Coordinates of C-alpha atoms in Angstrom, one line a residue:
Chain A
M1332 CA 8.0 -97.2 -7.3
T1333 CA 4.0 -97.5 -7.6
E1334 CA 4.3 -94.1 -9.0
Y1335 CA 6.3 -95.3 -11.9
L1336 CA 3.9 -98.3 -12.5
V1337 CA 0.6 -96.3 -12.4
S1338 CA 2.1 -93.9 -14.9
L1339 CA 3.5 -96.6 -17.1
W1340 CA -0.1 -98.2 -16.9
S1341 CA -1.7 -95.2 -17.9
S1342 CA 0.7 -94.8 -20.7
L1343 CA -0.3 -98.1 -22.1
L1344 CA -3.9 -97.1 -21.8
A1345 CA -3.1 -94.2 -24.0
T1346 CA -1.5 -96.3 -26.6
I1347 CA -4.2 -98.5 -26.8
D1348 CA -6.6 -95.8 -27.6
D1349 CA -4.2 -94.4 -30.3
V1350 CA -3.8 -97.8 -31.9
L1351 CA -7.7 -98.9 -31.5
P1352 CA -8.9 -97.0 -34.6
I1353 CA -6.1 -98.6 -36.8
I1354 CA -6.8 -102.1 -35.6
G1355 CA -10.5 -101.4 -36.1
I1356 CA -9.8 -100.7 -39.9
L1357 CA -7.5 -103.5 -40.4
V1358 CA -9.9 -106.1 -38.8
G1359 CA -12.8 -104.5 -40.6
F1360 CA -11.6 -104.9 -43.9
Q1361 CA -10.0 -108.2 -43.4
V1362 CA -13.3 -109.8 -42.0
L1363 CA -15.8 -107.8 -43.8
V1364 CA -14.3 -107.2 -47.3
L1365 CA -11.3 -109.7 -47.9
R1366 CA -12.8 -112.5 -45.8
R1367 CA -9.8 -114.5 -46.0
P1368 CA -7.9 -116.1 -42.9
I1369 CA -4.7 -114.4 -41.8
P1370 CA -1.8 -116.8 -42.0
N1371 CA 0.3 -117.2 -38.7
L1372 CA -2.6 -115.3 -37.0
K1373 CA -1.1 -116.4 -33.7
R1374 CA 2.3 -114.8 -34.7
V1375 CA 0.8 -111.6 -36.0
L1376 CA -1.3 -111.2 -32.7
L1377 CA 1.8 -111.5 -30.7
G1378 CA 3.4 -108.8 -33.0
F1379 CA 0.8 -106.5 -32.2
L1380 CA 0.7 -107.1 -28.6
L1381 CA 4.6 -106.4 -28.7
V1382 CA 4.1 -103.2 -30.8
L1383 CA 1.6 -102.2 -28.1
L1384 CA 3.6 -103.0 -25.2
G1385 CA 6.9 -101.5 -27.0
L1386 CA 5.3 -98.1 -28.0
A1387 CA 3.9 -97.7 -24.6
F1388 CA 7.2 -98.5 -23.0
F1389 CA 8.9 -96.3 -25.5
L1390 CA 6.7 -93.2 -25.0
E1391 CA 6.7 -93.5 -21.3
G1392 CA 10.5 -93.6 -21.3
L1393 CA 10.9 -90.7 -23.4
E1394 CA 8.4 -88.5 -21.4
R1395 CA 10.1 -89.7 -18.1
A1396 CA 14.0 -89.1 -19.1
L1397 CA 14.5 -87.6 -22.3
F1398 CA 11.7 -85.2 -23.3
P1399 CA 12.1 -83.2 -19.8
L1400 CA 15.7 -82.8 -20.1
G1401 CA 15.9 -82.1 -23.7
R1402 CA 13.3 -79.3 -23.3
L1403 CA 15.2 -77.9 -20.4
M1404 CA 18.4 -78.1 -22.4
A1405 CA 16.7 -76.2 -25.3
E1406 CA 15.4 -73.6 -22.8
Q1407 CA 18.9 -73.0 -21.2
L1408 CA 20.7 -72.8 -24.5
T1409 CA 18.2 -70.1 -25.7
A1410 CA 18.0 -68.3 -22.5
P1411 CA 19.3 -64.7 -23.0
D1412 CA 21.7 -65.2 -20.2
F1413 CA 23.5 -67.8 -22.2
L1414 CA 23.2 -66.3 -25.4
G1415 CA 24.5 -63.0 -24.0
T1416 CA 21.6 -60.9 -25.3
S1417 CA 19.9 -60.1 -22.2
G1418 CA 19.3 -56.1 -22.3
S1419 CA 21.1 -55.5 -25.5
G1420 CA 17.9 -55.6 -27.5
T1421 CA 19.8 -56.3 -30.6
D1422 CA 18.3 -58.2 -33.5
G1423 CA 19.5 -61.6 -34.0
A1424 CA 20.5 -61.2 -37.5
E1425 CA 23.3 -58.9 -36.5
H1426 CA 24.8 -61.3 -34.1
W1427 CA 23.9 -64.8 -35.4
E1428 CA 27.7 -66.0 -34.4
R1429 CA 26.6 -65.8 -30.8
Y1430 CA 24.5 -68.9 -31.5
A1431 CA 27.1 -71.3 -32.3
W1432 CA 26.4 -73.6 -29.3
V1433 CA 22.5 -73.6 -30.5
Y1434 CA 23.5 -74.5 -34.1
L1435 CA 25.6 -77.4 -32.7
F1436 CA 22.9 -78.6 -30.2
A1437 CA 20.6 -78.3 -33.3
F1438 CA 22.5 -80.5 -35.4
A1439 CA 23.3 -82.6 -32.8
I1440 CA 19.9 -83.5 -31.4
G1441 CA 18.8 -83.5 -34.8
F1442 CA 21.0 -86.4 -35.7
A1443 CA 20.5 -88.1 -32.7
T1444 CA 16.9 -88.0 -32.5
A1445 CA 16.6 -89.4 -36.2
I1446 CA 18.7 -92.5 -35.3
A1447 CA 16.3 -93.4 -32.3
E1448 CA 13.2 -92.7 -34.7
P1449 CA 11.2 -96.2 -34.8
S1450 CA 9.7 -95.4 -37.9
L1451 CA 12.9 -94.7 -39.6
I1452 CA 14.3 -98.0 -38.3
A1453 CA 11.1 -99.7 -40.0
V1454 CA 11.6 -98.3 -43.2
A1455 CA 15.5 -99.2 -43.2
I1456 CA 14.7 -102.8 -42.5
K1457 CA 12.1 -102.9 -45.3
A1458 CA 14.4 -101.2 -47.5
H1459 CA 17.3 -103.4 -46.9
Q1460 CA 14.9 -106.5 -47.4
V1461 CA 13.3 -105.1 -50.8
S1462 CA 16.8 -104.0 -52.2
A1463 CA 17.9 -107.7 -51.4
G1464 CA 20.7 -106.0 -49.2
A1465 CA 22.0 -103.2 -51.6
I1466 CA 20.8 -100.6 -49.2
H1467 CA 22.6 -101.0 -45.7
P1468 CA 20.0 -100.0 -43.0
W1469 CA 22.8 -98.0 -41.1
G1470 CA 23.7 -96.2 -44.3
L1471 CA 20.2 -95.2 -45.0
R1472 CA 19.7 -94.1 -41.4
I1473 CA 22.9 -92.3 -41.0
A1474 CA 22.1 -90.4 -44.4
V1475 CA 18.7 -89.5 -43.0
A1476 CA 20.0 -88.5 -39.7
I1477 CA 22.7 -86.1 -41.1
G1478 CA 19.9 -84.6 -43.2
V1479 CA 17.7 -83.9 -40.3
G1480 CA 20.8 -82.4 -38.5
I1481 CA 21.6 -80.2 -41.4
G1482 CA 17.9 -79.3 -41.8
I1483 CA 17.4 -78.3 -38.1
T1484 CA 20.4 -76.3 -38.2
L1485 CA 19.5 -74.4 -41.2
G1486 CA 16.1 -74.0 -39.7
T1487 CA 17.4 -72.6 -36.4
H1488 CA 19.5 -70.2 -38.5
R1489 CA 16.3 -69.2 -40.1
I1490 CA 14.8 -68.3 -36.8
V1491 CA 17.8 -66.4 -35.7
T1492 CA 17.9 -64.1 -38.6
G1493 CA 14.1 -64.0 -39.1
A1494 CA 14.2 -64.9 -43.0
P1495 CA 10.5 -65.9 -44.4
L1496 CA 10.3 -69.6 -44.3
H1497 CA 9.0 -70.3 -47.8
Y1498 CA 12.2 -68.9 -49.4
Y1499 CA 14.2 -71.7 -47.8
I1500 CA 11.8 -74.4 -48.4
I1501 CA 11.1 -73.3 -52.1
T1502 CA 15.0 -73.3 -52.7
G1503 CA 15.1 -76.9 -51.2
Y1504 CA 12.5 -77.9 -53.6
V1505 CA 14.7 -76.8 -56.5
V1506 CA 17.6 -78.3 -55.3
V1507 CA 15.5 -81.7 -54.7
L1508 CA 14.2 -81.8 -58.0
T1509 CA 17.8 -81.1 -59.8
Q1510 CA 19.0 -83.9 -57.7
T1511 CA 16.2 -86.2 -58.8
W1512 CA 17.1 -85.6 -62.2
F1513 CA 20.6 -87.1 -61.7
A1514 CA 19.5 -89.7 -58.9
P1515 CA 19.6 -93.7 -59.6
R1516 CA 15.9 -94.3 -60.3
A1517 CA 15.6 -97.1 -57.8
I1518 CA 16.2 -94.7 -54.8
I1519 CA 14.0 -91.8 -55.7
A1520 CA 10.7 -93.3 -54.1
L1521 CA 12.4 -94.3 -50.8
A1522 CA 14.2 -90.7 -50.6
Y1523 CA 11.0 -88.9 -50.8
D1524 CA 9.7 -91.2 -48.3
S1525 CA 12.8 -90.5 -45.9
G1526 CA 11.5 -86.9 -45.2
G1527 CA 8.2 -87.9 -43.5
V1528 CA 9.5 -90.8 -41.8
S1529 CA 12.4 -89.0 -40.0
T1530 CA 10.0 -86.8 -38.1
S1531 CA 7.9 -88.7 -35.8
T1532 CA 7.6 -89.7 -32.1
V1533 CA 11.2 -88.7 -31.0
T1534 CA 12.3 -85.7 -33.3
V1535 CA 8.8 -83.5 -33.2
P1536 CA 8.5 -82.6 -29.4
L1537 CA 12.1 -82.0 -28.8
V1538 CA 12.5 -79.9 -32.0
A1539 CA 9.2 -78.1 -31.4
A1540 CA 10.6 -77.2 -27.9
L1541 CA 13.8 -75.7 -29.4
G1542 CA 11.8 -73.6 -32.0
L1543 CA 9.7 -72.2 -29.7
G1544 CA 12.4 -71.6 -27.0
L1545 CA 14.4 -69.7 -29.8
A1546 CA 11.7 -67.5 -31.4
S1547 CA 10.4 -66.4 -27.8
N1548 CA 14.0 -65.3 -26.7
I1549 CA 15.5 -63.6 -29.7
P1550 CA 14.6 -59.9 -29.7
G1551 CA 12.4 -59.2 -32.8
R1552 CA 10.9 -62.6 -33.2
N1553 CA 7.3 -63.7 -32.5
P1554 CA 7.1 -67.4 -31.4
L1555 CA 4.0 -67.6 -33.1
L1556 CA 5.1 -66.6 -36.5
D1557 CA 8.9 -67.5 -36.2
G1558 CA 8.6 -70.7 -33.8
F1559 CA 7.3 -73.0 -36.5
G1560 CA 9.0 -74.4 -39.6
L1561 CA 11.9 -76.6 -38.2
I1562 CA 9.7 -79.8 -38.8
A1563 CA 9.4 -78.7 -42.4
F1564 CA 13.3 -78.4 -42.8
A1565 CA 13.7 -81.6 -41.0
C1566 CA 11.4 -83.4 -43.6
L1567 CA 13.1 -81.8 -46.5
F1568 CA 16.9 -82.2 -46.0
P1569 CA 16.9 -86.1 -45.6
I1570 CA 15.7 -86.2 -49.2
M1571 CA 18.7 -84.4 -50.3
T1572 CA 21.2 -86.5 -48.3
V1573 CA 19.7 -90.0 -49.2
I1574 CA 19.8 -89.1 -52.9
A1575 CA 23.5 -88.1 -52.3
Y1576 CA 24.1 -91.3 -50.4
A1577 CA 22.8 -93.2 -53.2
Q1578 CA 24.7 -91.6 -55.7
L1579 CA 27.9 -91.9 -53.5
S1580 CA 27.4 -95.4 -53.0
E1581 CA 26.7 -96.0 -56.8
L1582 CA 29.9 -94.4 -57.5
V1583 CA 31.8 -96.5 -55.1
T1584 CA 30.5 -99.9 -56.3
R1585 CA 31.3 -98.6 -60.0
R1586 CA 35.1 -97.8 -58.9
R1587 CA 35.2 -101.3 -57.3
S1588 CA 33.9 -103.2 -60.1
G1589 CA 36.4 -101.3 -62.4
L1590 CA 33.5 -100.1 -64.8
H1591 CA 33.4 -96.6 -66.5
P1592 CA 30.6 -94.4 -65.7
H1593 CA 27.7 -95.0 -68.2
P1594 CA 28.1 -93.3 -71.7
Chain B
M4 CA 7.7 -118.9 -29.1
K5 CA 11.0 -120.2 -27.5
A6 CA 12.9 -118.7 -30.5
L7 CA 11.8 -115.2 -29.8
V8 CA 13.9 -115.1 -26.3
P9 CA 17.5 -115.1 -28.0
E10 CA 16.0 -113.0 -30.7
L11 CA 15.0 -110.2 -28.2
L12 CA 18.4 -110.4 -26.6
K13 CA 20.1 -109.7 -29.7
S14 CA 17.8 -106.9 -30.7
L15 CA 18.2 -105.2 -27.2
T16 CA 21.7 -104.5 -28.0
G17 CA 20.5 -102.9 -31.0
S18 CA 18.4 -100.6 -29.2
V19 CA 21.2 -99.7 -26.9
K20 CA 23.2 -98.6 -30.1
D21 CA 20.2 -96.9 -31.4
L22 CA 19.8 -94.6 -28.4
L23 CA 23.5 -94.0 -27.5
P24 CA 23.6 -90.9 -29.8
I25 CA 20.7 -89.2 -28.0
I26 CA 22.2 -89.8 -24.6
G27 CA 25.6 -88.8 -25.7
V28 CA 24.2 -85.5 -26.8
I29 CA 22.2 -84.7 -23.8
A30 CA 25.0 -85.5 -21.5
F31 CA 27.7 -83.7 -23.5
F32 CA 25.4 -80.5 -23.6
Q33 CA 24.1 -80.8 -20.1
L34 CA 27.6 -81.6 -18.2
L35 CA 30.2 -79.8 -20.5
V36 CA 28.3 -76.9 -22.1
L37 CA 25.8 -75.5 -19.8
G38 CA 27.9 -77.0 -16.8
R39 CA 24.9 -78.4 -14.9
P40 CA 24.4 -81.7 -13.2
I41 CA 21.9 -84.3 -14.6
P42 CA 18.6 -83.8 -12.3
N43 CA 17.0 -86.7 -10.9
L44 CA 19.4 -89.4 -12.1
L45 CA 17.0 -92.2 -11.0
E46 CA 14.2 -90.9 -12.9
L47 CA 16.5 -90.5 -16.1
L48 CA 17.7 -94.2 -15.8
W49 CA 14.2 -95.8 -15.3
G50 CA 13.3 -93.8 -18.4
T51 CA 16.3 -94.8 -20.2
L52 CA 15.5 -98.5 -19.5
L53 CA 11.9 -98.1 -20.5
V54 CA 13.0 -96.6 -23.8
V55 CA 15.5 -99.2 -24.6
V56 CA 12.9 -102.2 -23.6
G57 CA 10.1 -100.3 -25.5
L58 CA 12.2 -100.0 -28.9
T59 CA 13.3 -103.7 -28.7
L60 CA 9.7 -104.9 -28.2
F61 CA 8.3 -102.8 -31.0
I62 CA 11.1 -103.7 -33.4
Q63 CA 10.2 -107.4 -32.7
G64 CA 6.4 -106.5 -32.9
L65 CA 7.1 -104.9 -36.1
K66 CA 8.4 -107.8 -37.9
L67 CA 5.9 -110.4 -36.3
G68 CA 2.8 -108.4 -36.8
L69 CA 2.8 -105.0 -38.6
F70 CA 4.9 -106.0 -41.5
P71 CA 3.2 -109.3 -42.3
I72 CA -0.5 -107.9 -42.1
G73 CA 0.5 -105.1 -44.2
E74 CA 2.0 -107.0 -47.0
N75 CA -0.7 -109.6 -46.6
M76 CA -3.7 -107.5 -47.0
A77 CA -1.9 -106.0 -50.0
W78 CA -1.8 -109.5 -51.7
D79 CA -5.3 -110.2 -50.8
F80 CA -6.5 -107.1 -52.2
A81 CA -4.7 -107.5 -55.5
A82 CA -6.0 -111.2 -55.5
K83 CA -9.5 -109.8 -55.1
G84 CA -9.2 -107.2 -57.9
S85 CA -11.4 -104.8 -56.9
L86 CA -9.9 -101.3 -57.3
L87 CA -12.8 -99.6 -55.4
W88 CA -12.4 -101.7 -52.1
L89 CA -8.5 -101.1 -52.2
L90 CA -8.8 -97.3 -52.7
L91 CA -11.5 -97.1 -49.9
F92 CA -9.3 -99.1 -47.6
A93 CA -6.2 -96.8 -48.6
F94 CA -8.3 -93.8 -47.8
A95 CA -9.5 -95.4 -44.4
L96 CA -6.1 -96.1 -43.4
G97 CA -4.7 -92.8 -44.0
F98 CA -7.9 -90.9 -42.5
G99 CA -8.3 -93.1 -39.6
T100 CA -4.6 -93.1 -38.6
T101 CA -4.2 -89.5 -38.7
I102 CA -7.5 -88.3 -37.2
A103 CA -6.5 -89.6 -33.7
E104 CA -3.0 -88.7 -33.9
P105 CA -1.8 -86.8 -30.7
A106 CA 0.8 -84.8 -32.3
L107 CA -1.8 -83.4 -34.9
I108 CA -4.2 -82.5 -32.1
A109 CA -1.4 -80.3 -30.4
V110 CA -0.4 -78.7 -33.6
A111 CA -4.0 -78.0 -34.4
E112 CA -4.6 -76.3 -31.0
E113 CA -1.6 -74.4 -31.7
A114 CA -2.8 -73.3 -35.4
A115 CA -6.2 -72.3 -33.7
K116 CA -4.4 -69.6 -31.4
M117 CA -2.5 -68.1 -34.2
A118 CA -5.7 -67.9 -36.1
A119 CA -7.3 -66.1 -33.4
Q120 CA -4.3 -63.8 -32.7
G121 CA -4.0 -63.1 -36.6
G122 CA -7.8 -61.9 -36.6
M123 CA -8.9 -64.7 -38.9
I124 CA -11.5 -66.1 -36.2
V125 CA -13.0 -64.6 -33.1
D126 CA -10.7 -65.3 -30.2
V127 CA -13.1 -67.3 -27.9
T128 CA -12.8 -70.8 -26.8
D129 CA -15.8 -72.2 -29.1
A130 CA -14.3 -70.5 -32.2
R131 CA -11.0 -71.9 -31.7
E132 CA -12.1 -75.2 -30.8
A133 CA -14.2 -75.2 -34.1
Y134 CA -11.1 -74.2 -36.1
A135 CA -9.0 -76.8 -34.7
K136 CA -11.5 -79.5 -35.2
G137 CA -11.9 -78.3 -38.8
L138 CA -8.2 -78.2 -39.2
R139 CA -7.7 -81.8 -37.9
Y140 CA -10.3 -83.1 -40.4
T141 CA -8.6 -81.3 -43.2
V142 CA -5.3 -82.9 -42.3
A143 CA -6.8 -86.3 -41.9
L144 CA -8.8 -85.8 -45.2
S145 CA -5.5 -85.0 -46.9
V146 CA -3.6 -88.0 -45.8
G147 CA -6.3 -90.2 -47.0
V148 CA -6.3 -88.7 -50.3
A149 CA -2.5 -88.9 -50.4
I150 CA -2.6 -92.7 -49.8
V151 CA -5.1 -93.2 -52.5
I152 CA -3.2 -91.1 -55.0
G153 CA 0.0 -93.1 -53.9
V154 CA -1.8 -96.4 -54.2
L155 CA -3.1 -95.4 -57.7
R156 CA 0.5 -94.6 -58.4
I157 CA 1.8 -98.0 -57.6
L158 CA -1.1 -99.7 -59.7
R159 CA -0.3 -97.9 -62.8
G160 CA 3.3 -97.5 -62.2
W161 CA 3.5 -93.7 -62.6
P162 CA 6.9 -92.3 -62.1
I163 CA 6.9 -90.6 -58.6
Q164 CA 8.8 -87.5 -59.5
Y165 CA 6.1 -86.1 -61.9
L166 CA 3.5 -86.3 -59.0
I167 CA 5.9 -84.8 -56.4
I168 CA 6.6 -81.7 -58.8
C169 CA 2.9 -81.3 -59.0
G170 CA 2.8 -81.3 -55.3
Y171 CA 5.6 -78.8 -54.8
L172 CA 4.1 -76.4 -57.3
G173 CA 0.9 -76.8 -55.3
V174 CA 2.8 -76.0 -52.3
V175 CA 4.2 -72.9 -53.8
I176 CA 1.1 -71.7 -55.4
M177 CA -0.7 -72.2 -51.9
T178 CA 1.8 -70.1 -50.2
V179 CA 1.2 -67.0 -52.5
F180 CA -2.3 -67.1 -51.4
A181 CA -2.4 -68.4 -47.9
P182 CA -2.5 -65.9 -44.9
K183 CA 1.1 -65.7 -43.5
E184 CA 0.1 -66.5 -39.9
I185 CA -0.7 -70.0 -41.3
I186 CA 2.4 -71.0 -43.5
G187 CA 4.6 -72.0 -40.5
I188 CA 2.0 -74.4 -39.2
A189 CA 1.2 -75.8 -42.8
Y190 CA 4.6 -76.7 -43.5
D191 CA 5.2 -78.3 -40.1
S192 CA 1.9 -80.3 -40.8
G193 CA 3.5 -82.4 -43.3
G194 CA 5.9 -84.0 -41.0
V195 CA 3.8 -84.5 -37.8
T196 CA 1.0 -86.6 -39.5
T197 CA 3.1 -89.8 -40.3
S198 CA 3.1 -91.7 -36.7
T199 CA 5.1 -94.6 -35.7
I200 CA 2.3 -97.4 -36.5
T201 CA 1.3 -95.6 -39.7
V202 CA 4.7 -95.8 -41.4
P203 CA 5.5 -99.4 -41.1
L204 CA 2.0 -100.4 -42.2
V205 CA 1.7 -97.9 -45.1
T206 CA 5.2 -99.0 -46.1
A207 CA 4.5 -102.8 -45.9
L208 CA 1.1 -102.0 -47.9
G209 CA 3.1 -100.4 -50.7
V210 CA 5.7 -102.8 -50.9
G211 CA 3.3 -105.8 -51.0
L212 CA 1.0 -104.1 -53.6
A213 CA 4.2 -103.6 -55.8
S214 CA 5.4 -107.1 -55.3
S215 CA 2.0 -108.5 -56.0
I216 CA 1.3 -106.6 -59.4
E217 CA 3.3 -107.9 -62.5
G218 CA 5.6 -105.3 -63.9
R219 CA 6.0 -103.2 -60.9
N220 CA 9.3 -103.4 -58.9
P221 CA 9.0 -103.0 -55.3
M222 CA 12.0 -100.9 -54.8
V223 CA 11.0 -98.4 -57.4
D224 CA 7.3 -98.3 -57.1
G225 CA 6.8 -99.9 -53.5
F226 CA 7.9 -96.9 -51.5
G227 CA 6.4 -93.2 -52.1
L228 CA 3.2 -93.6 -49.8
I229 CA 4.5 -91.6 -47.1
A230 CA 6.1 -89.0 -49.3
F231 CA 2.5 -87.9 -50.6
A232 CA 1.2 -88.4 -47.0
S233 CA 3.6 -85.5 -45.9
L234 CA 3.1 -83.3 -48.9
T235 CA -0.9 -83.0 -49.1
P236 CA -1.4 -81.7 -45.5
M237 CA 0.7 -78.8 -46.5
I238 CA -1.5 -77.9 -49.5
F239 CA -4.7 -78.7 -47.6
V240 CA -3.9 -76.9 -44.4
M241 CA -3.0 -73.6 -46.4
G242 CA -6.3 -74.2 -48.4
Y243 CA -8.1 -74.3 -45.3
G244 CA -6.5 -71.1 -44.2
V245 CA -7.5 -69.3 -47.4
L246 CA -11.1 -70.5 -47.1
L247 CA -11.5 -69.5 -43.6

């Protein structure tokens, strides 16, 4: 029990370390440049305290429970015995259907970690406020999570087949720009944001473990060259799914109100 | 203060909902697909409890602290009317929150290993450390620049897609010239720079600025700062790879 508390305490200290520069910048500019009192100072301070405590608990809990298990599973699912590649020495590209469980895991873990991502929750709350309720927090979060899931699945497929990363990413850019052309104007900035937002505290460590595990166990792959790139996929695909979500909900509203599509 | 308790309890159930998918995925794969027991159940339960409580406190603190301070400072800067100070603040926020980011420190060390293997630097500890440090400063600089560009865009009301197209072109062009060992790391660096505290703060700043300036729509113009912050590191890291 005491061991748990000691570990929690050191996690809290580490979080304070990370947050201190940010607080320094905020206080510095507020006091030296803006020179205005902060309204509801007590509430804001309480908020910062809650953020600090919450983040420390959250990170400690992830380290204790979800990360070790998630990493272990990524290793087990990509182990040569499980994949049936031990001793065969064949290239991953020829037998990519062997990796069905890995693909399913990639999608599921991408989706689930995006739903649990605190920064995505934050942006969803803000988007709900700013859009006066037009953007539903869960709608946005599920759209992003589906995007992360698809991205990570495609990213693992790339590691399995060993195709160059930039072909996929550049194709993705073309798709995003084409979608932008047809997208409702109000959603564009939020959609572009959702890529960076979805890959944070929860997603990065688990996904990185999956990528490195795969690249070390598939014959013909070099973990240093092929193990990276999953995060890039997880950043790109939410943009597409969020734009698609906006177009879909626009279509539904139009149908409901009985109006014709614009001329 | 008293109003906080029922609200916390309500958002506690929300946090449980947020975490159900990840618990479900892990349980399904561990028990059914891999057919293994859950190791150390007590540790798992304690960890899950911490995660749920932590998420609840964080979300509450976000609404009480991070969002109001971000928006409030945006309004104050708009009232002050000094572009220089606002841009300086934007840069400091981007640079300062990135340089200490633990995920970035880990990625920079990884990148130094690759550079050593690829023969771009000598494979000794000193050279690797110097390379990792240089990379961290490069990424932090790029995030600072990104927030400055993003804030300028909000002030001027430029459509975001044109800037993003330029960014994408920059990434494609740099990919042609960059050593192939660094491309994977560079592409990933865009996603790892935006931390859990930076995102709400920067979002609130953008939305606050867009609401305080006449003619700007917080929905159309307020978002987009994070988008730049996840694009410029890719360009800058590949640039770092070309120069060294």
